[in-house]
Coordinates of C-alpha atoms and ligand atoms in Angstrom, one line a residue:
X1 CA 0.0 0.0 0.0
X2 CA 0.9 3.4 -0.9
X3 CA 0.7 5.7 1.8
X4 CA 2.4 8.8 -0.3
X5 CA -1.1 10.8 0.0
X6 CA -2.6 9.0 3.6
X7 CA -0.9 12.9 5.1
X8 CA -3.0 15.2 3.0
X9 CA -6.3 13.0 2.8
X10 CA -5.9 13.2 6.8
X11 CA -5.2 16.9 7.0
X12 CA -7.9 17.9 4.5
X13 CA -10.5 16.0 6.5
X14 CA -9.0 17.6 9.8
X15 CA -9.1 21.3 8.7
X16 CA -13.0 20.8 7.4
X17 CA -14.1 18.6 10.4
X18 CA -12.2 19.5 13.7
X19 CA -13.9 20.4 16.3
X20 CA -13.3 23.6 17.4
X21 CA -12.0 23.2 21.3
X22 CA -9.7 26.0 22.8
X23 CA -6.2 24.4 22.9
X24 CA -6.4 23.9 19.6
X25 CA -6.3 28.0 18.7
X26 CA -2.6 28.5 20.0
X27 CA 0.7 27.1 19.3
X28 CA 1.5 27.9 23.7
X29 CA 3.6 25.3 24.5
X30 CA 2.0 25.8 27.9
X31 CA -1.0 26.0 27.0
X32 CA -1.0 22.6 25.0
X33 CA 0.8 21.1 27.8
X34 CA -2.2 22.3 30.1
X35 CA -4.6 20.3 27.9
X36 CA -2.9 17.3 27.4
X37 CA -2.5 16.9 30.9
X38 CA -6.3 17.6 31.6
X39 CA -7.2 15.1 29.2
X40 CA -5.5 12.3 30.5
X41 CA -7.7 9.9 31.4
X42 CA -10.7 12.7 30.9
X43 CA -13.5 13.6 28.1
X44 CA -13.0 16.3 26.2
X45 CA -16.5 18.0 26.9
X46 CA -15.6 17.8 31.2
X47 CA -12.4 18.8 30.2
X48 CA -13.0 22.6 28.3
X49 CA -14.8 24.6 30.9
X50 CA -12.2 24.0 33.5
X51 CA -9.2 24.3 31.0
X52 CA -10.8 28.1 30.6
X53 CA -10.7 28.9 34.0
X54 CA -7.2 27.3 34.7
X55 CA -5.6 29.4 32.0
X56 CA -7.5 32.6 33.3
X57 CA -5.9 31.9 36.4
X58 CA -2.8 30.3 36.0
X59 CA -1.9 32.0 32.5
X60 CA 2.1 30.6 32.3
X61 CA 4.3 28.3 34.5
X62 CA 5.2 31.4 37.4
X63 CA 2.0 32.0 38.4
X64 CA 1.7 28.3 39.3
X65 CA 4.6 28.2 40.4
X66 CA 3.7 31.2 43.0
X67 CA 0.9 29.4 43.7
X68 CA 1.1 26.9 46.9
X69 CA 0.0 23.6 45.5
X70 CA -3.5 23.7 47.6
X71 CA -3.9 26.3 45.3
X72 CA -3.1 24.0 42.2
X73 CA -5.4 21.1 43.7
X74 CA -7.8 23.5 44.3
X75 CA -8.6 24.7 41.0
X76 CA -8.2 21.3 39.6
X77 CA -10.8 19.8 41.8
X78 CA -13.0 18.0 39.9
X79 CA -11.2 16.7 37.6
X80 CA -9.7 14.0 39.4
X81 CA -6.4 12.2 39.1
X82 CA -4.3 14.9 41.2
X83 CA -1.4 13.2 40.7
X84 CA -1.2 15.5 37.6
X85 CA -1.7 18.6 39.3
X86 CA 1.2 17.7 41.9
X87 CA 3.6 16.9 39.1
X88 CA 2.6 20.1 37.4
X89 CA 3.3 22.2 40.2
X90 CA 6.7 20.1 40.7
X91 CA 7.7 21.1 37.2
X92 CA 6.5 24.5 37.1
X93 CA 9.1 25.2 40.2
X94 CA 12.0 23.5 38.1
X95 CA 11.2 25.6 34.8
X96 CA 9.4 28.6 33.7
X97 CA 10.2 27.8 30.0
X98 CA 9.2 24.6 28.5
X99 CA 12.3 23.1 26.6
X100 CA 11.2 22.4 22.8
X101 CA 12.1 18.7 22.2
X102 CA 10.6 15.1 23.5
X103 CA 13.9 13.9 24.8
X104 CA 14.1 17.1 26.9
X105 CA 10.0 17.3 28.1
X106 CA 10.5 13.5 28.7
X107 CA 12.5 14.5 31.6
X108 CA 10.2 17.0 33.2
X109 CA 7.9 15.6 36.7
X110 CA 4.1 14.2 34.7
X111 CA 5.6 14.3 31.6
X112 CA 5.5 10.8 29.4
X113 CA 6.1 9.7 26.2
X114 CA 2.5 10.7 24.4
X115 CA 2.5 14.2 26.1
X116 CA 6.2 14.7 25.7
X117 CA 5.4 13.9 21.7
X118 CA 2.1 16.0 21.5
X119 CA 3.7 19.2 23.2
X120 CA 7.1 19.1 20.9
X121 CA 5.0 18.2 17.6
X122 CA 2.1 20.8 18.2
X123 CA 4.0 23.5 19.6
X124 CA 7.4 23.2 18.2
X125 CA 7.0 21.5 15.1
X126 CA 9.0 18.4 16.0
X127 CA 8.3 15.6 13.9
X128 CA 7.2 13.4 17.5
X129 CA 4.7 11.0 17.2
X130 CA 1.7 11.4 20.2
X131 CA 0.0 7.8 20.3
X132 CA -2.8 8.2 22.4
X133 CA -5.8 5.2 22.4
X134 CA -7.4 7.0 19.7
X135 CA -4.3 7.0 17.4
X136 CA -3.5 3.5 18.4
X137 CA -6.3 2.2 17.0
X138 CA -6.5 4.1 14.1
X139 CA -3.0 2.7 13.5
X140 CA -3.7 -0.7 13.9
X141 CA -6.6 -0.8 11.8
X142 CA -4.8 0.8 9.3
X143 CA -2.1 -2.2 9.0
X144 CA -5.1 -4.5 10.0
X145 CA -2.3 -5.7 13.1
X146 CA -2.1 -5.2 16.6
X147 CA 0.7 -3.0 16.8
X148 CA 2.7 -2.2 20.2
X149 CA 2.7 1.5 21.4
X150 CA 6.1 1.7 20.0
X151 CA 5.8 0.3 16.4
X152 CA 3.0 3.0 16.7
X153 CA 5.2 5.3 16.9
X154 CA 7.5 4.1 14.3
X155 CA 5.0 3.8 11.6
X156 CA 3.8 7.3 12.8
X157 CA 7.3 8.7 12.1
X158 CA 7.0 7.7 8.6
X159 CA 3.5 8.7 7.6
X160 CA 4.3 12.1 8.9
X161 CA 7.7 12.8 7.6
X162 CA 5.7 15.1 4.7
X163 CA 3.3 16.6 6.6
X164 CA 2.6 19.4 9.4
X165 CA 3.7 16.7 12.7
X166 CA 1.3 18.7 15.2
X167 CA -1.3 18.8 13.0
X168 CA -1.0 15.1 11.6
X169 CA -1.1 14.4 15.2
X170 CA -4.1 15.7 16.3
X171 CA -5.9 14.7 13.1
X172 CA -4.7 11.1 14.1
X173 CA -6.5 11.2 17.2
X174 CA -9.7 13.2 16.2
X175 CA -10.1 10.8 13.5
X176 CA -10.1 8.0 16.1
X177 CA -12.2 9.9 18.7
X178 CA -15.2 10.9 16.1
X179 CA -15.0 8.0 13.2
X180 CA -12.8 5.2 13.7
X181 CA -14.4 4.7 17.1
X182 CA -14.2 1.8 19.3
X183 CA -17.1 0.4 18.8
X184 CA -18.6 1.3 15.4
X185 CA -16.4 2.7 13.1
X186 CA -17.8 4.7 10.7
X187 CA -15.6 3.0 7.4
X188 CA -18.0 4.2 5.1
X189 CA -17.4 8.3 6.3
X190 CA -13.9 8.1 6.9
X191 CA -11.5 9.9 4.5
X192 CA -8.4 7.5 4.8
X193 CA -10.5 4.7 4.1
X194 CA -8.9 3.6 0.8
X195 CA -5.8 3.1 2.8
X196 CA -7.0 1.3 5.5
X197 CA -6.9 -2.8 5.4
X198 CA -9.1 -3.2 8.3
X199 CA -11.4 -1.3 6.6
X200 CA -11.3 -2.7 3.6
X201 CA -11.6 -6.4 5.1
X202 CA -14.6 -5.4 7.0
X203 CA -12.5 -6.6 10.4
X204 CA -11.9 -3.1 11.8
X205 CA -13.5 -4.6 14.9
X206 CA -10.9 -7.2 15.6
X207 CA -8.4 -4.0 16.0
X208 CA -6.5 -3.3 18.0
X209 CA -7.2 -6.3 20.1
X210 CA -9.0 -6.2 23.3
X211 CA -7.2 -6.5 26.9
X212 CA -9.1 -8.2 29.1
X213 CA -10.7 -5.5 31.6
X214 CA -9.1 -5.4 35.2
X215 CA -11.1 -6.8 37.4
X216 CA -13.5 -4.0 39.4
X217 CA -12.6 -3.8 43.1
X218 CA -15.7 -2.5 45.1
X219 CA -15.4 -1.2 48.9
X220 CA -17.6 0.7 51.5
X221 CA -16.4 3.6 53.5
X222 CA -18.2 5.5 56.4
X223 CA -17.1 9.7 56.7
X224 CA -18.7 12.3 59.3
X225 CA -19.5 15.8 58.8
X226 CA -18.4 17.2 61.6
X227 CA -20.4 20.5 62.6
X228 CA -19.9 23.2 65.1
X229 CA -22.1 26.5 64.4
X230 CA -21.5 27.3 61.4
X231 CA -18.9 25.8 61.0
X232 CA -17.5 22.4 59.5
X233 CA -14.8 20.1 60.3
X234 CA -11.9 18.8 57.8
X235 CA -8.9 16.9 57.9
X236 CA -5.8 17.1 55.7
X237 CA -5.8 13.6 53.9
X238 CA -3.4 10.8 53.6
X239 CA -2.4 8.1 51.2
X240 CA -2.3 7.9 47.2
X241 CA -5.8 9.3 46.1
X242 CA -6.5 12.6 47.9
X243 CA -2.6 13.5 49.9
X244 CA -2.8 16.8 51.0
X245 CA -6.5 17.4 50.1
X246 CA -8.8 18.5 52.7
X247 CA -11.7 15.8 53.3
X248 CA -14.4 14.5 56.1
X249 CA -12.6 11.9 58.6
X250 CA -13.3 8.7 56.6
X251 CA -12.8 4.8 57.5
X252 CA -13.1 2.1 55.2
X253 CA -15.8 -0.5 56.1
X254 CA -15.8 -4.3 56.6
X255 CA -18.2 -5.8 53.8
X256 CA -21.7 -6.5 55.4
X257 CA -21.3 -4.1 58.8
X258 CA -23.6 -1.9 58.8
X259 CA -23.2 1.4 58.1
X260 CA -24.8 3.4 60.8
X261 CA -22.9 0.7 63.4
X262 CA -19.9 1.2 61.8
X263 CA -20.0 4.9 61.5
X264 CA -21.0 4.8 65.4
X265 CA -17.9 2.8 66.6
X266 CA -15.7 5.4 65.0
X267 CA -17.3 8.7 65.4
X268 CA -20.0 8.2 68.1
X269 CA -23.3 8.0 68.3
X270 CA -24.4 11.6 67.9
X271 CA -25.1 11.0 63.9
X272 CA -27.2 11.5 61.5
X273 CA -27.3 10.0 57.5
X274 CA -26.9 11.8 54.7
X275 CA -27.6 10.2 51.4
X276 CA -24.8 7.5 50.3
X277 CA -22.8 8.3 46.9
X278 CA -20.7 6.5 44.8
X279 CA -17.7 7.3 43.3
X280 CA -15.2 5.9 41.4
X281 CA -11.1 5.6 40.9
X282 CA -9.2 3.6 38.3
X283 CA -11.0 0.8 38.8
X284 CA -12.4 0.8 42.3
X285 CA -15.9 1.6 43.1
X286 CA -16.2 3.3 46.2
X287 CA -20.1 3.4 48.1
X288 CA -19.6 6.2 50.6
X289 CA -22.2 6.9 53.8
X290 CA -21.7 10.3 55.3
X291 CA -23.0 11.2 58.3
X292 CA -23.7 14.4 59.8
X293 CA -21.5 14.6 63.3
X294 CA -22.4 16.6 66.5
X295 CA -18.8 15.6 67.9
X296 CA -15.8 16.9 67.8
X297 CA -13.3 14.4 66.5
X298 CA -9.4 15.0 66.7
X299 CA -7.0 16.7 64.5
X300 CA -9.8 18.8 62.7
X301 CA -9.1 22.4 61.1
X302 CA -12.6 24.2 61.3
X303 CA -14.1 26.5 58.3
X304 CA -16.7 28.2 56.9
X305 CA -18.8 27.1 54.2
X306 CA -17.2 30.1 52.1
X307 CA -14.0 29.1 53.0
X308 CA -14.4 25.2 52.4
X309 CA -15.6 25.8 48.5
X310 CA -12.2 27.6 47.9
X311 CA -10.4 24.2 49.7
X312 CA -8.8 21.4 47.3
X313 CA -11.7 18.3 48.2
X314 CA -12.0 15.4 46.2
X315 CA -15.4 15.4 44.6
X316 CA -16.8 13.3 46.7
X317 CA -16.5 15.3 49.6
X318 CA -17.8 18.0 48.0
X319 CA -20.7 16.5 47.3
X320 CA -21.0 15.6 50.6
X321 CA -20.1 19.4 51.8
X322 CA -23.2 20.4 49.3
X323 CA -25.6 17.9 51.4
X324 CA -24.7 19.2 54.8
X325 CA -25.5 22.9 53.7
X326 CA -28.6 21.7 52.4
X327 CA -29.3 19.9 55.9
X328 CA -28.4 23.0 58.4
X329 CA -30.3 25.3 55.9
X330 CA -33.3 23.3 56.0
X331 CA -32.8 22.9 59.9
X332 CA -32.6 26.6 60.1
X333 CA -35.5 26.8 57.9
X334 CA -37.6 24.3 60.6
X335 CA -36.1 26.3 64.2
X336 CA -37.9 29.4 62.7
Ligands
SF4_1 S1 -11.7 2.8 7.3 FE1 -12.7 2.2 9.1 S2 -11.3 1.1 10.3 FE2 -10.1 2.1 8.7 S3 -9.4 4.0 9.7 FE3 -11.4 4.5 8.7 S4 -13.0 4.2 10.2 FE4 -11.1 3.2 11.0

């Protein structure tokens, strides 16, 4: 197969059919980094409203790197996976200036291989392949193989050696996020379609083949809402998902105790229950209970509602911060 023209078919459909998303109007190299990072692991449509408030507020590396990173986590609550925002803030106190090659991001805190390529193609013109899941399977349909992330990029290397890298790149992967999609393809619409031996076998579905699913791990956990006036009670939290966040004193569960009982045990009996959430991360699915606390527990820092809003929480917690308001306003409503 020929893939002389596989560039400009690509490009042609890209500049008709993109959609029109923010980070896609500037060649900022910290701007572009800002949106790879957000949409890591993240859909595009939750993504664009907070990548236009982070930029108002954080417009270039030095203002996040004058920021304290509760600050960072702050404005990126919501969007989960803080790890990213810790890493940002790491490498915004190392440089203000993002170097312009892969081999030199590469080396920065949060940066990998696919944003490392997208930042250097997009911004700097580097011919750096970005292999995201979208490209990847794009890719493997193409040669009708289940290609590694690496021959990925190899093959990437060569089909863009004529063309514009950053915008091959993106074209790549907005091809496979709005027609070569995961689970129906659209062969019949899609403009690289005479290239394309999946395609033209009718097998695109067998490509790239399909990892078998990790397992789901499911768990309970009990928090309190601990309440003074007007006033509510957080905690700094620990371990890999929420460090340094602020959040509602919070035990994991034995599977079949009883909520309430359980809550009781640890936080006393002065309680009373809020509605349960779920929530998920990676691939656990977390049933939270919260309960609304009359007593004091230890090591608490004490805020306003005002003041908890502007606090890095994990969503969760939030939501839970929302149901207590609701409570003590109705409460207030009732005492009238
Ligand atoms: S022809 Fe079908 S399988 Fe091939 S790239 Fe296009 S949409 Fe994907």
């Amino acid at each position: 197969m020929d893939f002389e023209r596989f560039p400009v078919a690509l490009a042609e459909w890209f500049r008709a059919n993109a959609r029109p998303l923010p980070w896609r109007a500037t060649k900022d190299p910290y701007r572009i980094l800002i949106s790879e990072l957000m949409l890591q692991q993240t859909q595009v449509s939750v993504v664009e409203p907070y990548y236009r408030k982070f930029i108002r507020r954080f417009p270039n590396l030095k203002a996040i790197a004058r920021a304290t990173e509760s600050e960072l986590l702050a404005a990126w609550s919501g969007l989960g996976y803080y790890r990213r925002a810790k890493s940002l803030h790491r490498l915004a106190r190392l440089v203000t200036t993002l170097p312009r090659s892969r081999d030199e991001l590469i080396r920065l805190p949060g940066i990998g291989a696919y944003t490392a390529g997208a930042v250097a193609s997009i911004a700097f013109g580097e011919n750096s392949p970005a292999i995201d899941a979208n490209a990847h399977r794009v890719l493997c349909r193409l040669f009708a193989k289940h290609l590694t992330f690496r021959e990925c990029e190899e093959h990437c290397r060569r089909l863009m050696q004529n063309a514009d890298p950053g915008e091959f790149n993106q074209a790549l992967m907005e091809l496979g996020a709005t027609v070569c999609t995961s689970k129906a393809p659209k062969c019949e619409a899609c403009p690289v379609a005479s290239f394309c031996n999946a395609g033209r076998k009718g097998s695109a579905q067998k490509f790239p083949h399909k990892t078998k699913p990790l397992k789901s791990v499911r768990f309970e956990e009990v928090c309190a809402a601990p309440v003074a006036g007007s006033r509510i009670g957080l905690r700094k939290a620990e371990g890999d998902w929420w460090n340094g966040m602020w959040a509602f004193p919070t035990v994991r569960i034995a599977s079949g105790l009883n909520p309430l009982t359980a809550a009781r045990k640890e936080f006393g009996s002065a309680l009373v229950p809020m509605q349960p959430l779920i929530y998920h991360v990676t691939r656990h699915r977390v049933t939270l209970h919260p309960f609304l606390a009359r007593r004091r527990t230890k090591n608490l820092r004490w805020f306003t509602f005002e003041q908890a809003n502007e606090l890095a929480m994990p969503s969760a917690h939030r939501k839970v911060l929302r149901q207590v308001s609701v409570l003590l306003r109705r409460c207030a409503k009732s005492n009238r």
